[in-house]
Amino acid sequence: MPTQQEQLYLKTINDLEKRIADQDPYEILGSSAIIRKLFLDDHPLVDQINRECKFKLQFNVCLPTPLPPGFPKPDIYSVQDGLDPATSRPGKQVSQLTRDQFFKVAVLAINGKEYTIRDVILFEANIMGGVHAGMPKSEAEIILKTLNDQMSIGGYASSLRQLKAIGRVVLKALDPLTQNIKQKTN
């Protein structure tokens, strides 16, 4: 019989799968709350579940290609689907990252200011309404909100759409833990 925490974890994973596959911006936005709950809250659900198993989570991503020396930085840069090896361009090198490394990967840059995976998740969760509907306060939040208001990628605000690739990478990294819990509960 699965514990309450294991049931919560499995339902959370199922919810994340549905939300990142959905086309509705509200559903995608909700994935920020789920990823925050799994990894970024004070007592992350993944840590509670993984306490016994002690799986070493590996996040497989395609890192942005560095610019050649002397090449000017673009005003706007967004990784989008290029983060996920399954949707990145063919032949792109895959890097295996730890959890800490993964959340520090820059996936968006505006006028030289880089936004990490952690920044994007917390912005969508705490400013855009994934958890709280708030107002951008810092200069970085204001710049990102302004960009999202003025430009879309595939019909979505840039940081919102980025959640889809982040979610896919998270699900793949958590798959060994998820399968272990499913086997225990069957």
Short mmCIF file of C-alpha atoms in Angstrom, two decimals:
data_model
loop_
_atom_site.label_atom_id
_atom_site.label_comp_id
_atom_site.label_asym_id
_atom_site.label_seq_id
_atom_site.Cartn_x
_atom_site.Cartn_y
_atom_site.Cartn_z
CA MET A 1 0.00 0.00 0.00
CA PRO A 2 1.53 3.35 -1.00
CA THR A 3 2.14 5.90 1.70
CA GLN A 4 0.32 9.21 1.60
CA GLN A 5 3.52 10.90 0.39
CA GLU A 6 3.97 8.33 -2.39
CA GLN A 7 0.37 8.80 -3.52
CA LEU A 8 0.86 12.56 -3.53
CA TYR A 9 4.08 12.19 -5.51
CA LEU A 10 2.53 9.91 -8.15
CA LYS A 11 -0.47 12.20 -8.58
CA THR A 12 1.86 15.21 -8.80
CA ILE A 13 3.89 13.52 -11.55
CA ASN A 14 0.69 12.62 -13.41
CA ASP A 15 -0.50 16.23 -13.10
CA LEU A 16 2.81 17.56 -14.46
CA GLU A 17 2.64 15.17 -17.44
CA LYS A 18 -0.86 16.40 -18.32
CA ARG A 19 -0.06 20.08 -17.89
CA ILE A 20 3.06 20.21 -20.06
CA ALA A 21 1.28 18.24 -22.80
CA ASP A 22 -1.68 20.65 -22.76
CA GLN A 23 -1.99 23.64 -25.07
CA ASP A 24 -3.99 25.81 -22.63
CA PRO A 25 -1.74 28.53 -21.15
CA TYR A 26 -3.44 28.16 -17.75
CA GLU A 27 -2.60 24.44 -17.60
CA ILE A 28 1.01 25.09 -18.63
CA LEU A 29 1.24 27.85 -15.99
CA GLY A 30 0.20 25.31 -13.34
CA SER A 31 3.31 23.27 -14.13
CA SER A 32 5.37 26.02 -12.44
CA ALA A 33 3.59 25.32 -9.14
CA ILE A 34 4.20 21.59 -9.53
CA ILE A 35 7.92 21.93 -10.29
CA ARG A 36 8.23 24.39 -7.42
CA LYS A 37 6.54 21.88 -5.07
CA LEU A 38 8.77 19.06 -6.29
CA PHE A 39 12.10 20.90 -6.00
CA LEU A 40 12.08 24.50 -4.80
CA ASP A 41 9.76 24.73 -1.78
CA ASP A 42 11.19 24.65 1.75
CA HIS A 43 10.54 20.89 2.02
CA PRO A 44 10.63 19.66 -1.59
CA LEU A 45 8.43 16.66 -2.28
CA VAL A 46 11.23 14.95 -4.23
CA ASP A 47 13.49 15.09 -1.16
CA GLN A 48 10.77 13.59 1.03
CA ILE A 49 10.16 10.74 -1.42
CA ASN A 50 13.81 10.12 -2.29
CA ARG A 51 14.95 10.02 1.35
CA GLU A 52 14.70 6.23 1.42
CA CYS A 53 15.74 5.36 -2.18
CA LYS A 54 18.54 7.93 -2.49
CA PHE A 55 18.41 8.01 -6.29
CA LYS A 56 20.98 10.33 -7.81
CA LEU A 57 18.86 12.38 -10.15
CA GLN A 58 20.40 13.22 -13.52
CA PHE A 59 18.97 15.90 -15.74
CA ASN A 60 19.83 15.41 -19.41
CA VAL A 61 19.87 18.71 -21.26
CA CYS A 62 21.36 20.35 -24.30
CA LEU A 63 23.27 23.39 -23.13
CA PRO A 64 23.36 26.53 -25.25
CA THR A 65 26.27 26.69 -27.66
CA PRO A 66 28.73 29.41 -26.59
CA LEU A 67 29.11 32.33 -28.95
CA PRO A 68 32.37 32.52 -30.89
CA PRO A 69 34.93 34.96 -29.46
CA GLY A 70 34.19 38.54 -30.49
CA PHE A 71 30.64 37.71 -31.57
CA PRO A 72 28.14 40.19 -30.08
CA LYS A 73 25.58 38.85 -27.61
CA PRO A 74 22.02 38.92 -28.97
CA ASP A 75 19.55 41.30 -27.33
CA ILE A 76 17.15 38.41 -26.72
CA TYR A 77 17.99 34.73 -26.45
CA SER A 78 15.62 31.91 -25.54
CA VAL A 79 16.48 28.20 -25.44
CA GLN A 80 12.88 26.87 -25.56
CA ASP A 81 12.71 23.28 -26.92
CA GLY A 82 16.50 23.29 -27.38
CA LEU A 83 16.83 22.43 -23.67
CA ASP A 84 15.28 18.97 -24.07
CA PRO A 85 17.48 16.53 -26.02
CA ALA A 86 14.33 14.94 -27.49
CA THR A 87 13.33 18.23 -29.14
CA SER A 88 16.69 19.94 -29.60
CA ARG A 89 18.37 20.11 -32.97
CA PRO A 90 19.89 16.80 -34.11
CA GLY A 91 23.51 16.24 -33.15
CA LYS A 92 23.46 18.62 -30.19
CA GLN A 93 25.64 17.40 -27.32
CA VAL A 94 23.72 16.14 -24.27
CA SER A 95 25.00 17.06 -20.80
CA GLN A 96 24.09 15.16 -17.63
CA LEU A 97 23.57 17.61 -14.81
CA THR A 98 22.95 17.36 -11.10
CA ARG A 99 19.86 18.96 -9.69
CA ASP A 100 21.77 22.07 -8.57
CA GLN A 101 23.43 22.43 -11.97
CA PHE A 102 20.10 22.00 -13.78
CA PHE A 103 18.34 24.78 -11.91
CA LYS A 104 21.27 27.13 -12.66
CA VAL A 105 21.12 26.66 -16.46
CA ALA A 106 20.39 29.95 -18.23
CA VAL A 107 17.49 29.44 -20.65
CA LEU A 108 16.66 33.05 -21.47
CA ALA A 109 18.62 36.27 -21.78
CA ILE A 110 17.38 39.81 -22.31
CA ASN A 111 19.88 42.63 -22.86
CA GLY A 112 22.63 40.64 -21.15
CA LYS A 113 20.52 39.62 -18.12
CA GLU A 114 20.33 35.83 -17.93
CA TYR A 115 17.37 33.95 -16.47
CA THR A 116 17.95 30.46 -15.13
CA ILE A 117 15.54 27.55 -15.00
CA ARG A 118 14.97 28.40 -11.33
CA ASP A 119 14.26 32.05 -12.22
CA VAL A 120 11.71 31.07 -14.87
CA ILE A 121 9.89 28.64 -12.58
CA LEU A 122 9.69 31.11 -9.70
CA PHE A 123 8.66 33.97 -12.01
CA GLU A 124 5.81 31.93 -13.48
CA ALA A 125 4.81 30.54 -10.07
CA ASN A 126 5.06 33.71 -7.98
CA ILE A 127 4.42 36.57 -10.42
CA MET A 128 2.38 35.18 -13.28
CA GLY A 129 -0.05 33.16 -11.17
CA GLY A 130 1.10 29.54 -11.07
CA VAL A 131 0.88 29.80 -7.27
CA HIS A 132 0.44 33.52 -6.57
CA ALA A 133 -0.60 36.33 -8.88
CA GLY A 134 1.86 39.06 -8.04
CA MET A 135 3.43 42.16 -9.47
CA PRO A 136 7.00 42.13 -10.72
CA LYS A 137 9.19 43.99 -8.23
CA SER A 138 12.81 43.56 -9.22
CA GLU A 139 14.23 45.04 -12.40
CA ALA A 140 14.78 41.52 -13.76
CA GLU A 141 11.12 40.59 -13.14
CA ILE A 142 9.89 43.80 -14.76
CA ILE A 143 12.07 43.21 -17.84
CA LEU A 144 10.86 39.61 -18.19
CA LYS A 145 7.21 40.64 -17.74
CA THR A 146 7.62 43.37 -20.37
CA LEU A 147 9.17 40.92 -22.83
CA ASN A 148 6.36 38.42 -22.23
CA ASP A 149 3.76 41.16 -22.82
CA GLN A 150 5.35 42.22 -26.11
CA MET A 151 6.57 38.99 -27.68
CA SER A 152 5.32 35.44 -27.94
CA ILE A 153 6.84 32.18 -29.12
CA GLY A 154 4.41 29.70 -30.59
CA GLY A 155 1.53 31.77 -29.22
CA TYR A 156 2.83 31.75 -25.64
CA ALA A 157 4.82 34.16 -23.50
CA SER A 158 8.47 33.13 -23.71
CA SER A 159 8.92 32.14 -20.07
CA LEU A 160 5.57 30.30 -20.03
CA ARG A 161 6.44 28.26 -23.11
CA GLN A 162 9.85 27.43 -21.64
CA LEU A 163 8.03 25.51 -18.89
CA LYS A 164 7.08 22.81 -21.40
CA ALA A 165 10.70 21.80 -22.08
CA ILE A 166 11.67 22.22 -18.42
CA GLY A 167 8.80 19.93 -17.45
CA ARG A 168 9.79 17.25 -19.95
CA VAL A 169 13.38 17.23 -18.68
CA VAL A 170 12.16 17.06 -15.06
CA LEU A 171 9.87 14.11 -15.81
CA LYS A 172 12.68 12.18 -17.49
CA ALA A 173 15.04 12.88 -14.57
CA LEU A 174 12.42 11.68 -12.10
CA ASP A 175 11.44 8.59 -14.08
CA PRO A 176 13.69 6.11 -12.16
CA LEU A 177 12.25 7.36 -8.85
CA THR A 178 8.71 7.30 -10.23
CA GLN A 179 9.09 3.75 -11.58
CA ASN A 180 10.53 2.60 -8.25
CA ILE A 181 7.52 3.95 -6.37
CA LYS A 182 5.09 2.44 -8.87
CA GLN A 183 6.76 -0.97 -8.46
CA LYS A 184 6.57 -0.70 -4.67
CA THR A 185 2.89 0.15 -4.79
CA ASN A 186 1.81 -2.63 -7.19
#
